[in-house]
Amino acid sequence: AQKITQTQPGMFVQEKEAVTLDCTYDTSDQSYGLFWYKQPSSGEMIFLIYQGSYDEQNATEGRYSLNFQKARKSANLVISASQLGDSAMYFCAMTTGGADGLTFGKGTHLIIQP
Amino acid sequence: GAVVSQHPSRVICKSGTSVKIECRSLDFQATTMFWYRQFPKQSLMLMATSNEGSKATYEQGVEKDKFLINHASLTLSTLTVTSAHPEDSSFYICSARPPPGLPYNEQFFGPGTRLTVL
């Protein structure tokens, strides 16, 4: 069974600063995928970034990058130049195999302050 | 990205009634869809995997007779909460996985259905 751990229940960050959201995972599978989703108060799940276990380079998508450290089993999300609209819940998730559903962490509530 | 819709977005019902929630993939055929439940201020929990043309696979602790899932076509999966009770009140979210070969890795989520059972 896989497990995702997010140790930061909440974070306050000043606008324009960079922020790192922590995520560690545990799985015995060699092939897996790691995801980050943003959930604003509306409830929709917004895909941010994906990292495959065999990807050698860290994934980047605009202001989002994933700091993938395989040996440490960590997949931290880095948001550069934070904006007020980044305030939301952020979930780290993983899937193993081709058909499994996602296992989510408990989430981090990020609040960007002006 | 691809679009997944859910209907209804919000439903309030009396205890004992059944509620059907639809999940549709609008621009791709999804052989596999997933149903999640999210209680207030908690994470998403996978309830079941819905496969087109076959029985759904339920996660441990999820009552299959309580949460009926039907994946009748490649673009539609339904979740029926039978004899709903107040403890079934939750946010139900579906997701769809694109078929292999497309340049997507993520699951595409619907906007969710907020169920309130009185």
Coordinates of N, CA and C in Angstrom, one line a residue:
Chain A
A1 N 0.8 -1.2 0.0 CA 0.0 0.0 0.0 C 0.9 1.2 0.0
Q2 N 0.4 2.3 -0.6 CA 1.1 3.5 -0.7 C 0.6 4.5 0.3
K3 N 1.5 5.5 0.7 CA 1.1 6.5 1.7 C 1.8 7.8 1.3
I4 N 1.0 8.9 1.5 CA 1.5 10.2 1.2 C 1.4 11.0 2.5
T5 N 2.5 11.7 2.9 CA 2.6 12.5 4.1 C 2.8 13.9 3.8
Q6 N 1.9 14.8 4.2 CA 2.2 16.2 4.1 C 2.1 16.8 5.5
T7 N 3.3 17.3 6.0 CA 3.4 17.6 7.4 C 3.0 19.1 7.7
Q8 N 2.7 19.8 6.7 CA 2.4 21.2 7.0 C 0.9 21.4 6.8
P9 N 0.1 21.5 7.9 CA -1.3 21.6 7.7 C -1.7 23.0 7.2
G10 N -0.9 24.0 7.5 CA -1.1 25.4 7.1 C 0.1 26.2 6.9
M11 N 0.1 27.1 6.0 CA 1.3 28.0 5.8 C 0.8 29.4 5.4
F12 N 1.5 30.4 6.0 CA 1.3 31.8 5.6 C 2.6 32.3 4.9
V13 N 2.4 32.9 3.8 CA 3.5 33.3 3.0 C 3.2 34.7 2.5
Q14 N 4.2 35.6 2.4 CA 4.1 36.9 1.9 C 4.0 36.8 0.3
E15 N 3.2 37.6 -0.2 CA 3.1 37.7 -1.7 C 4.4 38.0 -2.3
K16 N 4.7 37.3 -3.4 CA 5.9 37.4 -4.2 C 7.0 36.6 -3.7
E17 N 6.9 36.0 -2.5 CA 7.9 35.1 -2.0 C 7.7 33.7 -2.6
A18 N 8.8 32.9 -2.7 CA 8.7 31.5 -3.1 C 8.2 30.7 -1.9
V19 N 7.6 29.6 -2.2 CA 7.1 28.8 -1.1 C 7.3 27.3 -1.5
T20 N 7.7 26.5 -0.5 CA 7.9 25.1 -0.7 C 6.9 24.3 0.1
L21 N 6.1 23.5 -0.5 CA 5.2 22.6 0.2 C 5.8 21.2 0.2
D22 N 5.8 20.6 1.4 CA 6.5 19.3 1.6 C 5.6 18.2 1.3
C23 N 6.2 17.1 0.8 CA 5.5 15.9 0.5 C 6.5 14.7 0.5
T24 N 6.2 13.7 1.4 CA 7.0 12.5 1.3 C 6.0 11.4 1.0
Y25 N 6.6 10.3 0.4 CA 5.7 9.2 0.0 C 6.4 7.9 0.4
D26 N 5.5 6.9 0.4 CA 6.0 5.6 0.7 C 5.3 4.6 -0.2
T27 N 6.1 3.8 -0.9 CA 5.5 2.7 -1.7 C 6.6 1.7 -2.0
S28 N 6.2 0.5 -2.2 CA 7.2 -0.6 -2.5 C 7.3 -0.8 -4.1
D29 N 6.4 -0.1 -4.8 CA 6.4 -0.2 -6.3 C 7.6 0.6 -6.8
Q30 N 8.2 0.1 -7.9 CA 9.3 0.8 -8.6 C 8.7 1.9 -9.5
S31 N 7.5 1.6 -10.1 CA 6.9 2.5 -11.0 C 5.7 3.2 -10.4
Y32 N 5.8 4.5 -10.3 CA 4.7 5.3 -9.7 C 4.7 6.7 -10.3
G33 N 3.6 7.4 -10.0 CA 3.5 8.8 -10.4 C 3.2 9.7 -9.3
L34 N 3.7 10.8 -9.2 CA 3.5 11.8 -8.2 C 2.8 13.0 -8.7
F35 N 1.8 13.5 -8.1 CA 1.0 14.6 -8.6 C 0.8 15.7 -7.5
W36 N 0.6 16.9 -7.9 CA 0.2 18.0 -7.0 C -1.1 18.6 -7.6
Y37 N -2.1 18.7 -6.7 CA -3.3 19.4 -7.1 C -3.6 20.5 -6.2
K38 N -4.2 21.6 -6.8 CA -4.7 22.7 -6.0 C -6.2 22.7 -5.9
Q39 N -6.7 22.9 -4.7 CA -8.2 22.9 -4.5 C -8.6 24.3 -3.9
P40 N -9.1 25.2 -4.7 CA -9.6 26.4 -4.1 C -10.9 26.2 -3.3
S41 N -11.4 27.2 -2.7 CA -12.6 27.0 -1.9 C -13.8 26.5 -2.7
S42 N -13.8 26.7 -4.0 CA -14.9 26.2 -4.8 C -14.9 24.7 -4.9
G43 N -13.8 24.0 -4.5 CA -13.8 22.6 -4.5 C -13.2 21.9 -5.7
E44 N -13.1 22.6 -6.8 CA -12.5 21.9 -8.0 C -11.1 21.5 -7.7
M45 N -10.7 20.4 -8.3 CA -9.3 19.9 -8.2 C -8.6 20.4 -9.5
I46 N -7.5 21.2 -9.3 CA -6.8 21.7 -10.4 C -5.4 21.1 -10.4
F47 N -5.1 20.4 -11.6 CA -3.9 19.7 -11.7 C -2.8 20.7 -11.9
L48 N -1.7 20.5 -11.1 CA -0.5 21.5 -11.2 C 0.7 20.9 -11.9
I49 N 1.1 19.7 -11.5 CA 2.3 19.1 -12.0 C 2.4 17.6 -11.7
Y50 N 3.2 17.0 -12.6 CA 3.3 15.5 -12.5 C 4.8 15.1 -12.6
Q51 N 5.2 14.1 -11.8 CA 6.5 13.6 -11.9 C 6.5 12.1 -11.9
G52 N 7.0 11.4 -12.9 CA 7.1 10.0 -12.9 C 8.3 9.5 -12.2
S53 N 8.2 8.3 -11.7 CA 9.3 7.8 -10.9 C 10.6 7.6 -11.7
Y54 N 10.4 7.4 -13.0 CA 11.6 7.2 -13.8 C 12.1 8.5 -14.5
D55 N 11.4 9.6 -14.3 CA 11.8 10.8 -14.9 C 13.1 11.3 -14.2
E56 N 14.1 11.6 -15.0 CA 15.4 12.0 -14.4 C 15.4 13.4 -14.0
Q57 N 14.7 14.2 -14.7 CA 14.7 15.7 -14.5 C 13.4 16.0 -13.6
N58 N 13.6 17.1 -12.8 CA 12.5 17.6 -12.0 C 11.5 18.2 -13.0
A59 N 10.2 18.0 -12.7 CA 9.1 18.5 -13.5 C 9.0 20.0 -13.2
T60 N 8.7 20.8 -14.3 CA 8.4 22.2 -14.1 C 7.2 22.5 -15.0
E61 N 6.3 23.4 -14.5 CA 5.1 23.9 -15.2 C 4.9 25.4 -14.8
G62 N 5.5 26.3 -15.6 CA 5.3 27.7 -15.3 C 6.0 28.0 -13.9
R63 N 5.2 28.5 -13.0 CA 5.7 28.9 -11.7 C 5.8 27.7 -10.7
Y64 N 5.4 26.6 -11.2 CA 5.5 25.4 -10.3 C 6.6 24.5 -10.7
S65 N 7.3 24.0 -9.8 CA 8.4 23.0 -10.0 C 8.3 22.0 -8.9
L66 N 8.7 20.8 -9.2 CA 8.6 19.7 -8.3 C 10.1 19.3 -8.0
N67 N 10.4 19.4 -6.7 CA 11.7 19.0 -6.2 C 11.7 17.5 -5.9
F68 N 12.1 16.6 -6.8 CA 12.0 15.2 -6.7 C 13.3 14.6 -6.2
Q69 N 13.2 14.1 -5.0 CA 14.4 13.4 -4.4 C 14.0 11.9 -4.1
K70 N 14.3 11.1 -5.1 CA 13.9 9.7 -5.1 C 14.4 9.0 -3.9
A71 N 15.7 9.1 -3.6 CA 16.3 8.4 -2.5 C 15.6 8.7 -1.1
R72 N 15.2 10.0 -1.0 CA 14.6 10.4 0.2 C 13.1 10.3 0.1
K73 N 12.6 9.8 -1.0 CA 11.1 9.7 -1.2 C 10.4 11.0 -0.9
S74 N 10.9 12.0 -1.5 CA 10.2 13.3 -1.3 C 9.9 13.9 -2.6
A75 N 8.8 14.7 -2.7 CA 8.3 15.3 -3.9 C 7.8 16.7 -3.5
N76 N 8.6 17.6 -3.2 CA 8.1 18.9 -2.7 C 7.7 19.8 -3.9
L77 N 6.7 20.5 -3.7 CA 6.2 21.5 -4.7 C 6.8 22.9 -4.3
V78 N 7.4 23.5 -5.3 CA 7.9 24.8 -5.2 C 7.1 25.8 -6.1
I79 N 6.6 26.8 -5.4 CA 5.8 27.9 -6.2 C 6.7 29.1 -6.1
S80 N 7.1 29.6 -7.3 CA 7.9 30.8 -7.3 C 7.0 32.0 -7.4
A81 N 7.5 33.1 -6.8 CA 6.8 34.4 -6.9 C 5.3 34.2 -6.6
S82 N 5.0 33.9 -5.4 CA 3.6 33.6 -5.0 C 2.7 34.8 -5.3
Q83 N 1.4 34.4 -5.6 CA 0.4 35.4 -5.8 C -0.8 35.2 -4.9
L84 N -1.6 36.2 -4.7 CA -2.8 36.1 -3.8 C -3.7 35.0 -4.3
G85 N -3.8 34.8 -5.6 CA -4.6 33.7 -6.1 C -4.1 32.3 -5.9
D86 N -2.9 32.2 -5.3 CA -2.4 30.9 -5.0 C -2.9 30.4 -3.6
S87 N -3.6 31.2 -2.9 CA -4.2 30.8 -1.7 C -5.3 29.7 -1.9
A88 N -5.0 28.5 -1.3 CA -5.9 27.3 -1.6 C -5.3 26.2 -0.8
M89 N -6.0 25.0 -0.9 CA -5.5 23.8 -0.3 C -4.7 23.1 -1.4
Y90 N -3.6 22.5 -1.0 CA -2.7 21.9 -2.0 C -2.5 20.4 -1.5
F91 N -2.8 19.5 -2.5 CA -2.7 18.1 -2.2 C -1.6 17.4 -3.0
C92 N -0.8 16.6 -2.3 CA 0.1 15.8 -3.0 C -0.5 14.4 -3.1
A93 N -0.3 13.7 -4.3 CA -1.0 12.4 -4.5 C 0.0 11.5 -5.3
M94 N -0.3 10.3 -5.2 CA 0.5 9.3 -6.0 C -0.4 8.2 -6.5
T95 N 0.0 7.6 -7.6 CA -0.6 6.4 -8.2 C 0.5 5.5 -8.5
T96 N 0.2 4.2 -8.4 CA 1.1 3.1 -8.8 C 0.3 2.2 -9.8
G97 N 1.0 1.8 -10.8 CA 0.3 0.9 -11.7 C -0.5 1.7 -12.7
G98 N -1.1 1.1 -13.6 CA -1.8 1.8 -14.7 C -3.2 2.1 -14.5
A99 N -3.8 1.5 -13.4 CA -5.2 1.7 -13.3 C -5.6 2.1 -11.9
D100 N -4.6 2.3 -11.0 CA -5.0 2.7 -9.6 C -5.5 4.1 -9.5
G101 N -6.4 4.3 -8.6 CA -6.8 5.6 -8.2 C -5.7 6.3 -7.4
L102 N -5.9 7.6 -7.2 CA -4.9 8.4 -6.5 C -5.0 8.2 -5.0
T103 N -3.8 8.2 -4.3 CA -3.8 8.2 -2.9 C -3.3 9.7 -2.5
F104 N -4.1 10.3 -1.7 CA -3.8 11.7 -1.4 C -3.2 11.9 0.0
G105 N -2.4 12.9 0.1 CA -2.0 13.4 1.5 C -3.1 14.2 2.1
K106 N -2.9 14.6 3.3 CA -3.9 15.4 4.0 C -4.0 16.8 3.6
G107 N -3.1 17.3 2.8 CA -3.2 18.6 2.3 C -2.5 19.7 3.1
T108 N -2.1 20.8 2.5 CA -1.6 22.0 3.1 C -2.4 23.2 2.7
H109 N -2.9 23.9 3.7 CA -3.7 25.1 3.4 C -2.7 26.3 3.3
L110 N -2.6 26.8 2.1 CA -1.6 27.9 1.9 C -2.4 29.2 1.8
I111 N -1.9 30.1 2.6 CA -2.5 31.5 2.5 C -1.4 32.5 2.2
I112 N -1.7 33.2 1.1 CA -0.7 34.2 0.6 C -1.2 35.6 1.2
Q113 N -0.3 36.2 1.8 CA -0.7 37.5 2.5 C -0.1 38.7 1.6
P114 N -0.9 39.7 1.5 CA -0.4 40.9 0.7 C 0.7 41.7 1.5
Chain B
G1 N -6.5 21.2 -21.1 CA -6.7 19.8 -20.6 C -8.1 19.3 -20.9
A2 N -8.3 18.1 -20.6 CA -9.6 17.5 -20.9 C -10.7 17.9 -19.9
V3 N -11.9 17.8 -20.2 CA -13.0 18.2 -19.4 C -13.9 17.1 -18.9
V4 N -14.1 17.1 -17.6 CA -15.0 16.1 -17.0 C -16.1 16.9 -16.3
S5 N -17.3 16.5 -16.5 CA -18.4 17.2 -15.9 C -19.1 16.3 -14.9
Q6 N -19.8 16.9 -13.9 CA -20.5 16.2 -12.9 C -21.9 16.9 -12.8
H7 N -22.9 16.0 -12.5 CA -24.2 16.6 -12.3 C -25.0 15.7 -11.3
P8 N -25.6 16.3 -10.3 CA -25.7 17.7 -10.1 C -24.5 18.3 -9.4
S9 N -24.4 19.6 -9.2 CA -23.3 20.2 -8.5 C -23.6 20.2 -7.0
R10 N -24.9 20.2 -6.7 CA -25.3 20.3 -5.3 C -26.7 19.6 -5.2
V11 N -26.8 18.8 -4.2 CA -28.1 18.2 -3.9 C -28.4 18.1 -2.4
I12 N -29.6 18.4 -2.1 CA -30.1 18.2 -0.7 C -31.3 17.2 -0.8
C13 N -31.2 16.2 0.1 CA -32.3 15.2 0.1 C -32.6 14.8 1.5
K14 N -33.8 14.2 1.6 CA -34.2 13.7 2.9 C -33.6 12.3 3.2
S15 N -33.4 12.0 4.4 CA -32.9 10.7 4.8 C -33.7 9.6 4.3
G16 N -33.1 8.6 3.7 CA -33.8 7.4 3.2 C -34.0 7.4 1.7
T17 N -33.8 8.6 1.1 CA -33.9 8.6 -0.4 C -32.6 8.3 -1.1
S18 N -32.7 8.0 -2.4 CA -31.5 7.6 -3.1 C -31.1 8.8 -4.0
V19 N -29.8 9.0 -4.2 CA -29.4 10.1 -5.0 C -28.4 9.6 -6.1
K20 N -28.6 10.0 -7.3 CA -27.7 9.6 -8.4 C -26.8 10.8 -8.9
I21 N -25.5 10.5 -9.0 CA -24.6 11.5 -9.4 C -24.0 11.0 -10.7
E22 N -23.9 11.9 -11.7 CA -23.4 11.5 -13.0 C -22.0 12.2 -13.2
C23 N -21.1 11.4 -13.9 CA -19.8 11.9 -14.2 C -19.6 11.6 -15.7
R24 N -19.3 12.6 -16.4 CA -19.1 12.5 -17.9 C -17.7 13.0 -18.3
S25 N -17.0 12.3 -19.1 CA -15.8 12.8 -19.8 C -16.3 13.4 -21.1
L26 N -16.0 14.6 -21.4 CA -16.6 15.3 -22.5 C -15.8 15.2 -23.8
D27 N -14.5 15.1 -23.7 CA -13.7 15.1 -24.9 C -12.7 14.0 -25.0
F28 N -12.9 12.9 -24.2 CA -12.2 11.7 -24.5 C -12.9 10.5 -23.9
Q29 N -12.6 9.3 -24.4 CA -13.2 8.1 -23.9 C -12.5 7.6 -22.7
A30 N -13.2 7.4 -21.6 CA -12.5 7.0 -20.4 C -12.9 5.6 -20.0
T31 N -12.0 4.6 -20.2 CA -12.3 3.3 -19.8 C -12.3 3.1 -18.3
T32 N -11.7 4.0 -17.6 CA -11.6 4.0 -16.2 C -11.9 5.3 -15.6
M33 N -12.8 5.3 -14.6 CA -13.2 6.5 -13.9 C -13.1 6.1 -12.4
F34 N -12.9 7.1 -11.6 CA -12.7 7.0 -10.2 C -13.7 7.8 -9.4
W35 N -14.1 7.3 -8.3 CA -15.0 8.1 -7.4 C -14.3 8.3 -6.0
Y36 N -14.3 9.6 -5.6 CA -13.7 10.0 -4.4 C -14.7 10.7 -3.5
R37 N -14.4 10.6 -2.2 CA -15.3 11.3 -1.2 C -14.4 12.2 -0.4
Q38 N -14.9 13.4 -0.1 CA -14.1 14.4 0.7 C -15.0 14.9 1.8
F39 N -14.7 14.6 3.0 CA -15.4 15.2 4.1 C -14.8 16.6 4.4
P40 N -15.6 17.5 5.1 CA -15.1 18.9 5.3 C -13.7 18.9 5.9
K41 N -12.9 19.7 5.4 CA -11.5 20.0 5.9 C -10.7 18.7 5.9
Q42 N -11.0 17.7 5.1 CA -10.3 16.5 5.0 C -9.8 16.3 3.6
S43 N -9.0 15.2 3.4 CA -8.5 14.9 2.1 C -9.5 14.1 1.3
L44 N -9.1 13.9 0.1 CA -10.0 13.0 -0.8 C -9.6 11.5 -0.5
M45 N -10.7 10.7 -0.4 CA -10.5 9.3 -0.2 C -11.1 8.6 -1.4
L46 N -10.3 7.7 -2.0 CA -10.8 6.9 -3.1 C -11.9 5.9 -2.6
M47 N -13.0 5.9 -3.3 CA -14.1 5.0 -2.9 C -14.1 3.8 -3.8
A48 N -14.0 4.0 -5.1 CA -14.1 2.9 -6.0 C -13.5 3.3 -7.4
T49 N -13.2 2.2 -8.1 CA -12.7 2.4 -9.5 C -13.8 1.8 -10.4
S50 N -14.2 2.6 -11.3 CA -15.2 2.2 -12.2 C -14.7 1.9 -13.6
N51 N -14.9 0.7 -14.0 CA -14.4 0.3 -15.3 C -15.6 0.0 -16.3
E52 N -15.5 0.6 -17.5 CA -16.5 0.4 -18.5 C -16.8 -1.0 -18.8
G53 N -18.0 -1.4 -18.7 CA -18.5 -2.7 -19.0 C -18.2 -3.8 -18.0
S54 N -17.7 -3.4 -16.8 CA -17.5 -4.4 -15.8 C -17.8 -3.9 -14.4
K55 N -17.8 -4.7 -13.4 CA -18.2 -4.3 -12.1 C -17.1 -3.4 -11.5
A56 N -17.6 -2.4 -10.7 CA -16.6 -1.5 -10.1 C -15.8 -2.2 -9.0
T57 N -14.7 -1.7 -8.7 CA -13.8 -2.2 -7.7 C -13.9 -1.2 -6.5
Y58 N -14.3 -1.7 -5.3 CA -14.5 -0.8 -4.2 C -13.3 -0.9 -3.2
E59 N -13.0 0.2 -2.6 CA -11.9 0.2 -1.6 C -12.4 -0.4 -0.3
Q60 N -11.5 -0.8 0.5 CA -11.9 -1.4 1.7 C -12.6 -0.5 2.6
G61 N -13.7 -1.0 3.1 CA -14.6 -0.1 4.0 C -15.7 0.6 3.3
V62 N -15.7 0.5 2.0 CA -16.8 1.2 1.2 C -17.9 0.1 0.9
E63 N -19.1 0.4 1.3 CA -20.2 -0.6 1.1 C -20.7 -0.5 -0.4
K64 N -20.5 -1.6 -1.1 CA -20.9 -1.6 -2.5 C -22.4 -1.6 -2.7
D65 N -23.1 -2.1 -1.7 CA -24.6 -2.0 -1.8 C -25.1 -0.6 -1.5
K66 N -24.3 0.1 -0.8 CA -24.7 1.5 -0.4 C -24.4 2.5 -1.6
F67 N -23.2 2.3 -2.2 CA -22.7 3.2 -3.2 C -22.7 2.4 -4.5
L68 N -23.7 2.4 -5.3 CA -23.8 1.7 -6.6 C -23.2 2.5 -7.7
I69 N -22.3 1.8 -8.4 CA -21.6 2.4 -9.5 C -21.9 1.7 -10.8
N70 N -22.2 2.5 -11.8 CA -22.5 1.9 -13.1 C -21.6 2.7 -14.1
H71 N -20.9 2.0 -15.0 CA -20.1 2.6 -16.0 C -20.5 2.1 -17.3
A72 N -21.7 2.6 -17.8 CA -22.4 2.0 -18.9 C -21.8 2.3 -20.2
S73 N -21.0 3.4 -20.3 CA -20.4 3.8 -21.6 C -19.1 4.4 -21.3
L74 N -18.3 4.7 -22.4 CA -17.0 5.1 -22.3 C -16.9 6.6 -21.8
T75 N -18.0 7.2 -21.7 CA -18.0 8.6 -21.3 C -18.9 8.9 -20.1
L76 N -19.5 7.9 -19.5 CA -20.4 8.1 -18.4 C -20.3 7.1 -17.3
S77 N -20.1 7.6 -16.1 CA -20.2 6.7 -14.9 C -21.1 7.4 -13.9
T78 N -21.9 6.5 -13.3 CA -22.9 7.1 -12.3 C -22.6 6.5 -10.9
L79 N -22.8 7.3 -9.9 CA -22.7 6.8 -8.5 C -24.1 7.1 -7.9
T80 N -24.7 6.0 -7.4 CA -26.0 6.2 -6.7 C -25.8 5.9 -5.2
V81 N -26.1 6.9 -4.4 CA -26.1 6.7 -3.0 C -27.5 6.2 -2.5
T82 N -27.5 5.0 -2.1 CA -28.9 4.4 -1.8 C -29.2 4.6 -0.4
S83 N -30.5 4.9 -0.1 CA -31.0 5.1 1.2 C -30.0 6.0 2.0
A84 N -29.9 7.2 1.5 CA -28.9 8.1 2.1 C -29.2 8.5 3.5
H85 N -28.2 8.7 4.3 CA -28.4 9.1 5.7 C -27.5 10.3 5.9
P86 N -27.7 11.1 7.0 CA -26.9 12.3 7.2 C -25.4 12.0 7.2
E87 N -24.9 10.9 7.6 CA -23.5 10.6 7.6 C -22.9 10.4 6.2
D88 N -23.8 10.3 5.2 CA -23.4 10.3 3.8 C -23.1 11.6 3.2
S89 N -23.5 12.7 4.0 CA -23.3 14.0 3.5 C -21.8 14.3 3.3
S90 N -21.4 14.7 2.1 CA -20.0 14.8 1.8 C -19.9 15.5 0.4
F91 N -18.7 15.7 0.0 CA -18.4 16.2 -1.4 C -17.9 15.0 -2.2
Y92 N -18.6 14.7 -3.2 CA -18.2 13.5 -4.0 C -17.6 14.0 -5.4
I93 N -16.5 13.5 -5.7 CA -15.7 14.0 -6.8 C -15.4 12.8 -7.7
C94 N -15.6 12.9 -9.0 CA -15.2 11.8 -9.9 C -14.0 12.3 -10.7
S95 N -13.2 11.3 -11.2 CA -12.1 11.7 -12.1 C -12.1 10.6 -13.2
A96 N -11.5 11.0 -14.3 CA -11.4 10.1 -15.5 C -10.0 10.1 -15.9
R97 N -9.5 8.8 -16.3 CA -8.2 8.7 -16.8 C -8.2 8.6 -18.3
P98 N -7.4 9.4 -19.0 CA -7.4 9.3 -20.4 C -6.8 7.9 -20.8
P99 N -7.1 7.4 -22.0 CA -6.6 6.2 -22.5 C -5.1 6.2 -22.7
P100 N -4.4 5.1 -22.6 CA -2.9 5.1 -22.9 C -2.6 5.7 -24.2
G101 N -1.5 6.4 -24.3 CA -1.0 6.9 -25.6 C -1.2 8.4 -25.7
L102 N -2.1 8.9 -24.9 CA -2.3 10.4 -24.9 C -1.2 11.0 -24.1
P103 N -0.9 12.3 -24.4 CA 0.2 12.9 -23.6 C -0.2 13.5 -22.3
Y104 N -1.0 12.8 -21.6 CA -1.5 13.2 -20.3 C -1.1 12.2 -19.3
N105 N -0.7 12.7 -18.1 CA -0.5 11.7 -17.0 C -1.5 11.9 -15.9
E106 N -2.1 13.1 -15.9 CA -3.0 13.3 -14.8 C -4.4 12.7 -15.0
Q107 N -5.1 12.5 -13.9 CA -6.5 12.2 -13.9 C -7.2 13.6 -14.0
F108 N -8.3 13.6 -14.7 CA -9.0 14.8 -14.9 C -10.3 14.8 -14.0
F109 N -10.4 15.7 -13.1 CA -11.4 15.7 -12.1 C -12.7 16.5 -12.5
G110 N -13.8 16.0 -12.1 CA -15.0 16.7 -12.3 C -15.1 17.8 -11.2
P111 N -16.1 18.7 -11.3 CA -16.2 19.8 -10.4 C -16.7 19.4 -9.0
G112 N -17.2 18.2 -8.9 CA -17.7 17.7 -7.6 C -19.2 17.9 -7.4
T113 N -19.7 17.1 -6.5 CA -21.1 17.2 -6.1 C -21.2 17.2 -4.6
R114 N -21.8 18.3 -4.1 CA -22.0 18.4 -2.6 C -23.3 17.8 -2.2
L115 N -23.3 16.7 -1.5 CA -24.5 16.1 -1.1 C -24.8 16.4 0.4
T116 N -26.0 16.9 0.7 CA -26.4 17.1 2.0 C -27.7 16.3 2.3
V117 N -27.6 15.4 3.3 CA -28.8 14.6 3.6 C -29.3 15.1 4.9
L118 N -30.6 15.5 4.9 CA -31.2 16.0 6.1 C -31.8 15.0 7.0

